[in-house]
């Protein structure tokens, strides 16, 4: 903990927060709006599944009615001058329960379709997790890259400051011209300008990362772990059989669920054109002629959709065609997913080779800078050559940081492409 003196008291200053990549990913998976939407969609599908299950139970309904007329609804003339009026007022009521016995598989298939919707919701949630993890890693490595470039620029700035002091002493001693001092000053101004640009870019990148992971402040750091001396080994252990990995990906599972959903939709369409059978029982009550009349009833119903058969046959054919198209789409997209896996692996291989090249460039640029410093001190090279050597040193380190960041992102792309 850092302390600051204030009068005679020592007040603790809060240490700046530092997040690792895993912490950023965990925060994003908890707070990001994409995750909340996917979780809400899954909960909605689960409620639909529970709603569909209630169709297995009897349907219960109750009705009641009462009336009061200005004269009887039933009037009879018994003889000339003598009549009888009935049903001037009364009440009726009933409660019935109906249990479907056969509905052409509509209830069963509706429940299966609701179950498939829940499974699709889980796969889409997994897709959202992959998307959020990938975006978080992109933002994270963008911050790391800018921080590392800023560190390199600070190191170059310190070199220039030491060089400026040495050249200033040499100018005052008459050992060199003021032109060399001006060259150093121009280079220092250029570095200061680039530093301002990097500071602004880093601040904006932190704001973007903070918003994405749900951090309320951009006053934080990210853990930088870009090894220059110890190059990571080639990740051969990451490689998988792409055809075997296909069934592990949420994208391919979604294609299979789409086929299954279309098959169930076809069965539902067939079921709508089949007879439905139901049984039921009820309790009836009426009081129409000032006399209570309760009774029970049992019934059975058979419904045959005769007029639907003409249009229904075309609807069934349409659903069969949609099922066939879903199968074509699954097979074709499956091939494309395997091509995507191969491309992702090629990108991993390419980015690793770029790291090796960038690391070699750092070694060469460092050696070149050392030689030019020695040559300049010996008076055998110019100031321009020395400043160029410093620029190449900075560029080589920046290129290595870019290559390392791209390599980390390409590894994640391959892991996700192969269902991990």
Coordinates of C-alpha atoms in Angstrom, one line a residue:
X1 CA 0.0 0.0 0.0
X2 CA 1.2 3.5 -0.8
X3 CA 1.1 6.3 1.8
X4 CA 1.1 10.1 1.4
X5 CA 2.1 12.6 4.1
X6 CA -0.6 15.2 4.9
X7 CA 0.5 17.4 7.8
X8 CA 1.5 15.0 10.5
X9 CA -0.8 12.2 9.4
X10 CA -0.1 9.4 7.0
X11 CA -3.1 8.7 4.7
X12 CA -3.3 5.4 2.6
X13 CA -3.6 5.8 -1.1
X14 CA -5.6 3.2 -2.9
X15 CA -3.4 1.0 -5.1
X16 CA -4.4 1.0 -8.8
X17 CA -6.3 -2.1 -9.8
X18 CA -4.6 -4.5 -12.1
X19 CA -6.6 -7.1 -14.1
X20 CA -5.5 -10.3 -15.7
X21 CA -7.0 -11.6 -18.9
X22 CA -9.0 -14.3 -17.0
X23 CA -10.4 -11.6 -14.7
X24 CA -11.4 -9.5 -17.6
X25 CA -13.1 -12.4 -19.3
X26 CA -14.9 -13.5 -16.1
X27 CA -16.2 -9.9 -15.6
X28 CA -17.4 -9.7 -19.2
X29 CA -19.2 -13.0 -19.0
X30 CA -21.0 -11.7 -15.9
X31 CA -21.8 -8.1 -17.0
X32 CA -21.9 -8.0 -20.8
X33 CA -25.3 -7.2 -22.4
X34 CA -24.9 -10.1 -24.9
X35 CA -24.7 -12.6 -22.1
X36 CA -27.7 -11.1 -20.3
X37 CA -29.7 -11.3 -23.6
X38 CA -28.7 -14.9 -24.2
X39 CA -29.6 -15.9 -20.6
X40 CA -33.0 -14.2 -20.9
X41 CA -33.7 -16.0 -24.2
X42 CA -32.8 -19.3 -22.6
X43 CA -35.1 -18.7 -19.6
X44 CA -37.9 -17.7 -22.0
X45 CA -37.4 -21.1 -23.9
X46 CA -37.6 -22.9 -20.6
X47 CA -40.9 -21.3 -19.7
X48 CA -42.2 -22.2 -23.2
X49 CA -41.2 -25.8 -22.5
X50 CA -43.1 -25.8 -19.2
X51 CA -46.1 -24.2 -20.9
X52 CA -46.1 -27.0 -23.5
X53 CA -46.1 -29.7 -20.8
X54 CA -49.4 -28.4 -19.4
X55 CA -51.1 -29.7 -22.6
X56 CA -50.8 -33.2 -21.3
X57 CA -53.3 -32.3 -18.6
X58 CA -57.1 -32.1 -18.9
X59 CA -58.7 -28.8 -19.9
X60 CA -61.1 -27.6 -17.3
X61 CA -63.7 -24.9 -17.9
X62 CA -66.7 -23.4 -16.1
X63 CA -69.6 -21.4 -17.5
X64 CA -72.6 -19.7 -15.9
X65 CA -75.5 -17.6 -17.1
X66 CA -78.7 -16.0 -15.8
X67 CA -81.6 -14.2 -17.4
X68 CA -84.7 -12.3 -16.6
X69 CA -87.2 -11.6 -19.4
X70 CA -90.2 -9.3 -19.5
X71 CA -92.3 -12.3 -20.5
X72 CA -91.8 -16.0 -20.7
X73 CA -89.7 -17.5 -23.4
X74 CA -92.1 -20.3 -23.8
X75 CA -95.8 -19.5 -24.1
X76 CA -98.7 -21.9 -24.7
X77 CA -102.4 -21.3 -25.3
X78 CA -104.3 -24.1 -23.4
X79 CA -107.8 -22.9 -24.5
X80 CA -109.4 -19.7 -25.8
X81 CA -108.7 -17.0 -23.2
X82 CA -106.4 -19.2 -21.2
X83 CA -102.6 -19.4 -21.7
X84 CA -99.4 -20.4 -19.9
X85 CA -96.0 -18.7 -19.8
X86 CA -92.8 -20.3 -18.8
X87 CA -89.0 -19.6 -18.5
X88 CA -89.3 -15.9 -17.7
X89 CA -86.1 -16.1 -15.7
X90 CA -83.6 -18.7 -14.7
X91 CA -79.9 -19.6 -14.2
X92 CA -77.7 -22.3 -15.8
X93 CA -74.1 -23.3 -15.0
X94 CA -71.6 -26.1 -15.8
X95 CA -68.1 -27.2 -15.2
X96 CA -66.4 -29.7 -17.6
X97 CA -63.0 -31.4 -17.8
X98 CA -61.8 -32.7 -21.2
X99 CA -58.8 -35.0 -21.6
X100 CA -57.3 -35.4 -25.2
X101 CA -56.6 -39.1 -26.0
X102 CA -55.3 -38.7 -29.6
X103 CA -54.3 -35.4 -31.3
X104 CA -52.2 -36.8 -34.2
X105 CA -49.1 -36.4 -32.1
X106 CA -49.4 -32.6 -31.8
X107 CA -49.0 -32.5 -28.0
X108 CA -46.0 -34.9 -28.0
X109 CA -44.3 -33.1 -30.9
X110 CA -45.0 -29.6 -29.4
X111 CA -43.3 -30.7 -26.2
X112 CA -40.3 -32.1 -28.2
X113 CA -40.1 -28.9 -30.2
X114 CA -40.1 -26.9 -26.9
X115 CA -37.3 -29.1 -25.6
X116 CA -35.3 -28.5 -28.8
X117 CA -35.8 -24.7 -28.3
X118 CA -34.3 -25.0 -24.9
X119 CA -31.3 -26.9 -26.3
X120 CA -30.9 -24.2 -29.0
X121 CA -31.0 -21.6 -26.3
X122 CA -28.1 -23.3 -24.5
X123 CA -26.1 -23.5 -27.7
X124 CA -26.7 -19.8 -28.4
X125 CA -25.6 -19.0 -24.8
X126 CA -22.4 -20.9 -25.5
X127 CA -22.0 -19.0 -28.8
X128 CA -22.5 -15.7 -26.9
X129 CA -19.8 -16.8 -24.3
X130 CA -17.4 -17.4 -27.2
X131 CA -18.2 -14.1 -28.8
X132 CA -17.8 -12.2 -25.5
X133 CA -14.5 -14.0 -24.6
X134 CA -13.1 -13.3 -28.1
X135 CA -14.0 -9.6 -28.0
X136 CA -12.7 -9.3 -24.5
X137 CA -9.4 -10.8 -25.5
X138 CA -9.2 -8.4 -28.5
X139 CA -9.7 -5.4 -26.3
X140 CA -7.4 -6.7 -23.6
X141 CA -4.5 -7.3 -26.0
X142 CA -5.1 -3.9 -27.6
X143 CA -4.5 -2.3 -24.2
X144 CA -1.4 -4.6 -23.6
X145 CA 0.0 -3.6 -27.0
X146 CA -0.4 0.1 -26.4
X147 CA 1.1 -0.2 -22.9
X148 CA 4.2 -2.1 -24.2
X149 CA 4.7 0.4 -27.1
X150 CA 4.5 3.2 -24.5
X151 CA 7.1 1.4 -22.4
X152 CA 9.4 1.1 -25.4
X153 CA 8.9 4.8 -26.3
X154 CA 9.7 5.7 -22.7
X155 CA 12.9 3.7 -23.0
X156 CA 13.9 5.4 -26.2
X157 CA 13.1 8.8 -24.6
X158 CA 15.5 8.0 -21.8
X159 CA 18.2 7.1 -24.4
X160 CA 17.6 10.4 -26.2
X161 CA 17.8 12.3 -22.9
X162 CA 21.2 10.8 -22.1
X163 CA 22.4 11.4 -25.7
X164 CA 21.2 15.0 -25.5
X165 CA 23.2 15.6 -22.4
X166 CA 26.3 14.0 -23.9
X167 CA 26.0 16.0 -27.2
X168 CA 25.3 19.2 -25.3
X169 CA 28.5 18.7 -23.3
X170 CA 30.4 18.0 -26.5
X171 CA 29.0 21.1 -28.2
X172 CA 30.0 23.3 -25.3
X173 CA 33.5 21.8 -25.4
X174 CA 33.7 22.5 -29.1
X175 CA 34.0 18.8 -30.0
X176 CA 31.0 18.6 -32.3
X177 CA 28.6 21.0 -34.1
X178 CA 25.3 22.3 -32.9
X179 CA 23.6 20.6 -35.8
X180 CA 24.0 17.2 -34.1
X181 CA 22.3 18.7 -31.0
X182 CA 19.4 19.9 -33.1
X183 CA 19.0 16.5 -34.7
X184 CA 18.6 15.0 -31.2
X185 CA 16.1 17.7 -30.2
X186 CA 14.0 17.1 -33.3
X187 CA 14.0 13.3 -32.4
X188 CA 13.0 14.1 -28.9
X189 CA 10.1 16.2 -30.1
X190 CA 9.0 13.4 -32.4
X191 CA 9.1 10.9 -29.6
X192 CA 7.1 13.3 -27.3
X193 CA 4.5 13.7 -30.0
X194 CA 4.1 9.9 -30.5
X195 CA 3.9 9.5 -26.7
X196 CA 0.9 11.9 -26.6
X197 CA -0.8 10.0 -29.4
X198 CA -0.2 6.6 -27.6
X199 CA -1.4 8.0 -24.3
X200 CA -4.7 9.1 -25.8
X201 CA -5.1 5.8 -27.7
X202 CA -4.4 3.8 -24.5
X203 CA -6.9 5.9 -22.5
X204 CA -9.6 5.3 -25.1
X205 CA -8.8 1.5 -25.3
X206 CA -9.1 1.3 -21.5
X207 CA -12.5 3.0 -21.6
X208 CA -13.7 0.5 -24.3
X209 CA -12.4 -2.5 -22.3
X210 CA -13.9 -1.1 -19.0
X211 CA -17.4 -0.6 -20.7
X212 CA -17.3 -4.1 -22.1
X213 CA -16.3 -5.9 -18.8
X214 CA -18.6 -3.8 -16.6
X215 CA -15.8 -1.8 -14.9
X216 CA -17.1 1.6 -13.7
X217 CA -13.7 3.3 -14.0
X218 CA -10.9 3.4 -16.5
X219 CA -8.4 3.9 -13.7
X220 CA -6.9 0.4 -13.9
X221 CA -4.0 -1.5 -15.5
X222 CA -3.9 -4.8 -17.2
X223 CA -1.3 -7.4 -16.5
X224 CA 1.3 -7.3 -19.3
X225 CA 3.1 -10.6 -20.0
X226 CA 4.9 -10.3 -23.3
X227 CA 8.1 -12.4 -23.0
X228 CA 10.9 -11.3 -25.2
X229 CA 13.7 -13.5 -24.0
X230 CA 11.7 -16.8 -23.7
X231 CA 9.7 -17.3 -26.9
X232 CA 6.7 -19.7 -26.3
X233 CA 7.0 -23.2 -27.8
X234 CA 5.1 -24.0 -31.0
X235 CA 1.5 -25.0 -29.9
X236 CA 1.4 -28.3 -31.6
X237 CA -0.6 -29.8 -28.7
X238 CA -3.5 -27.4 -29.7
X239 CA -4.1 -29.1 -33.0
X240 CA -7.1 -31.4 -33.3
X241 CA -8.6 -33.7 -36.0
X242 CA -11.0 -31.3 -37.7
X243 CA -13.6 -33.8 -38.8
X244 CA -13.8 -35.2 -35.2
X245 CA -13.9 -31.7 -33.8
X246 CA -16.9 -30.7 -36.0
X247 CA -19.5 -32.3 -33.6
X248 CA -17.9 -30.4 -30.7
X249 CA -18.8 -27.0 -32.1
X250 CA -22.0 -25.1 -31.1
X251 CA -22.4 -24.0 -34.7
X252 CA -22.7 -27.6 -36.0
X253 CA -25.0 -28.6 -33.1
X254 CA -27.3 -25.7 -34.0
X255 CA -27.4 -27.0 -37.6
X256 CA -28.5 -30.4 -36.3
X257 CA -31.1 -28.9 -34.0
X258 CA -32.4 -26.9 -37.0
X259 CA -32.9 -30.3 -38.8
X260 CA -34.6 -31.8 -35.8
X261 CA -36.9 -28.8 -35.4
X262 CA -37.9 -29.0 -39.1
X263 CA -38.6 -32.7 -38.7
X264 CA -40.9 -32.0 -35.7
X265 CA -42.6 -29.1 -37.6
X266 CA -43.3 -31.6 -40.4
X267 CA -44.8 -34.1 -37.9
X268 CA -46.9 -31.3 -36.4
X269 CA -48.3 -30.4 -39.8
X270 CA -49.2 -34.0 -40.4
X271 CA -50.9 -34.1 -37.0
X272 CA -53.1 -31.1 -37.8
X273 CA -54.7 -33.2 -40.6
X274 CA -55.4 -36.2 -38.5
X275 CA -58.6 -36.8 -36.3
X276 CA -58.5 -35.8 -32.7
X277 CA -60.2 -37.9 -29.9
X278 CA -61.0 -36.7 -26.4
X279 CA -63.2 -37.7 -23.5
X280 CA -64.6 -35.6 -20.8
X281 CA -67.0 -35.3 -17.9
X282 CA -69.0 -32.5 -16.4
X283 CA -71.4 -31.3 -13.8
X284 CA -74.4 -29.3 -15.0
X285 CA -76.9 -27.2 -13.0
X286 CA -80.0 -25.3 -14.1
X287 CA -82.9 -23.5 -12.4
X288 CA -85.3 -22.6 -15.2
X289 CA -88.7 -23.3 -13.8
X290 CA -88.2 -22.5 -10.1
X291 CA -86.8 -25.9 -9.6
X292 CA -83.2 -26.9 -9.0
X293 CA -81.9 -29.5 -11.6
X294 CA -78.3 -30.7 -11.1
X295 CA -76.9 -33.6 -13.1
X296 CA -73.6 -35.1 -14.3
X297 CA -72.5 -35.9 -17.8
X298 CA -69.8 -37.9 -19.5
X299 CA -68.9 -37.5 -23.2
X300 CA -66.5 -38.3 -26.0
X301 CA -65.6 -36.3 -29.0
X302 CA -64.1 -37.1 -32.4
X303 CA -63.0 -34.3 -34.7
X304 CA -62.1 -35.0 -38.3
X305 CA -60.6 -32.0 -40.3
X306 CA -62.1 -33.0 -43.6
X307 CA -62.0 -29.6 -45.3
X308 CA -58.3 -29.2 -44.3
X309 CA -57.1 -32.2 -46.2
X310 CA -56.8 -30.3 -49.5
X311 CA -54.6 -27.5 -48.2
X312 CA -53.0 -29.7 -45.6
X313 CA -51.4 -32.0 -48.2
X314 CA -49.6 -29.0 -49.7
X315 CA -48.5 -27.8 -46.3
X316 CA -47.0 -31.3 -45.5
X317 CA -45.1 -31.2 -48.8
X318 CA -43.8 -27.8 -48.0
X319 CA -42.5 -28.9 -44.6
X320 CA -40.8 -31.9 -46.2
X321 CA -39.0 -29.6 -48.6
X322 CA -37.9 -27.3 -45.7
X323 CA -36.6 -30.4 -43.8
X324 CA -34.6 -31.4 -46.9
X325 CA -33.2 -27.9 -47.2
X326 CA -32.1 -27.9 -43.5
X327 CA -30.3 -31.2 -44.1
X328 CA -28.5 -29.7 -47.2
X329 CA -27.6 -26.6 -45.1
X330 CA -26.2 -28.8 -42.3
X331 CA -24.0 -30.8 -44.6
X332 CA -22.7 -27.8 -46.6
X333 CA -22.1 -25.5 -43.6
X334 CA -20.3 -28.5 -41.8
X335 CA -17.8 -28.5 -44.7
X336 CA -17.3 -24.8 -44.4
X337 CA -16.7 -25.1 -40.6
X338 CA -13.9 -27.6 -41.3
X339 CA -12.4 -25.2 -43.8
X340 CA -12.7 -22.5 -41.1
X341 CA -10.8 -24.7 -38.7
X342 CA -8.0 -25.3 -41.2
X343 CA -7.7 -21.5 -41.8
X344 CA -7.6 -20.9 -38.1
X345 CA -4.8 -23.3 -37.7
X346 CA -2.9 -21.8 -40.6
X347 CA -3.3 -18.4 -38.9
X348 CA -1.8 -19.8 -35.7
X349 CA 1.1 -21.2 -37.6
X350 CA 1.6 -18.0 -39.5
X351 CA 1.4 -15.8 -36.4
X352 CA 3.9 -18.0 -34.5
X353 CA 6.4 -17.6 -37.4
X354 CA 5.9 -13.9 -37.3
X355 CA 6.9 -14.0 -33.6
X356 CA 10.2 -15.7 -34.5
X357 CA 10.9 -13.2 -37.2
X358 CA 10.1 -10.3 -34.9
X359 CA 12.3 -11.7 -32.1
X360 CA 15.2 -12.1 -34.5
X361 CA 14.6 -8.4 -35.6
X362 CA 14.9 -7.3 -32.0
X363 CA 18.2 -9.0 -31.6
X364 CA 19.6 -7.5 -34.8
X365 CA 18.2 -4.0 -34.0
X366 CA 19.7 -4.2 -30.5
X367 CA 23.1 -5.2 -31.8
X368 CA 22.9 -2.5 -34.5
X369 CA 22.1 0.1 -31.9
X370 CA 25.0 -0.9 -29.7
X371 CA 27.4 -0.8 -32.6
X372 CA 26.2 2.6 -33.7
X373 CA 26.5 3.9 -30.2
X374 CA 30.1 2.6 -30.0
X375 CA 30.9 4.0 -33.5
X376 CA 29.5 7.4 -32.7
X377 CA 31.5 7.6 -29.5
X378 CA 34.6 6.7 -31.6
X379 CA 33.6 9.3 -34.2
X380 CA 33.2 6.8 -37.1
X381 CA 29.5 7.3 -37.7
X382 CA 27.1 10.2 -37.9
X383 CA 24.3 11.3 -35.6
X384 CA 21.7 10.5 -38.3
X385 CA 22.9 6.8 -38.4
X386 CA 22.7 6.6 -34.6
X387 CA 19.1 8.0 -34.5
X388 CA 18.1 5.7 -37.3
X389 CA 19.4 2.8 -35.3
X390 CA 17.3 3.9 -32.3
X391 CA 14.2 4.1 -34.6
X392 CA 14.8 0.6 -35.9
X393 CA 15.2 -0.6 -32.3
X394 CA 11.8 0.9 -31.4
X395 CA 10.1 -0.4 -34.5
X396 CA 11.4 -4.0 -33.9
X397 CA 10.0 -4.1 -30.4
X398 CA 6.7 -2.7 -31.5
X399 CA 6.5 -5.3 -34.3
X400 CA 7.2 -8.0 -31.7
X401 CA 4.4 -6.8 -29.4
X402 CA 2.0 -6.7 -32.4
X403 CA 3.0 -10.2 -33.5
X404 CA 2.7 -11.7 -29.9
X405 CA -0.8 -10.1 -29.5
X406 CA -2.0 -11.5 -32.8
X407 CA -0.6 -14.9 -31.9
X408 CA -2.6 -15.0 -28.7
X409 CA -5.8 -14.0 -30.5
X410 CA -5.2 -16.5 -33.3
X411 CA -4.9 -19.3 -30.7
X412 CA -8.2 -18.4 -29.2
X413 CA -9.8 -18.4 -32.6
X414 CA -8.5 -21.9 -33.3
X415 CA -9.7 -23.2 -29.9
X416 CA -13.2 -21.8 -30.5
X417 CA -13.3 -23.0 -34.1
X418 CA -12.6 -26.6 -32.9
X419 CA -15.3 -26.5 -30.2
X420 CA -13.1 -25.7 -27.1

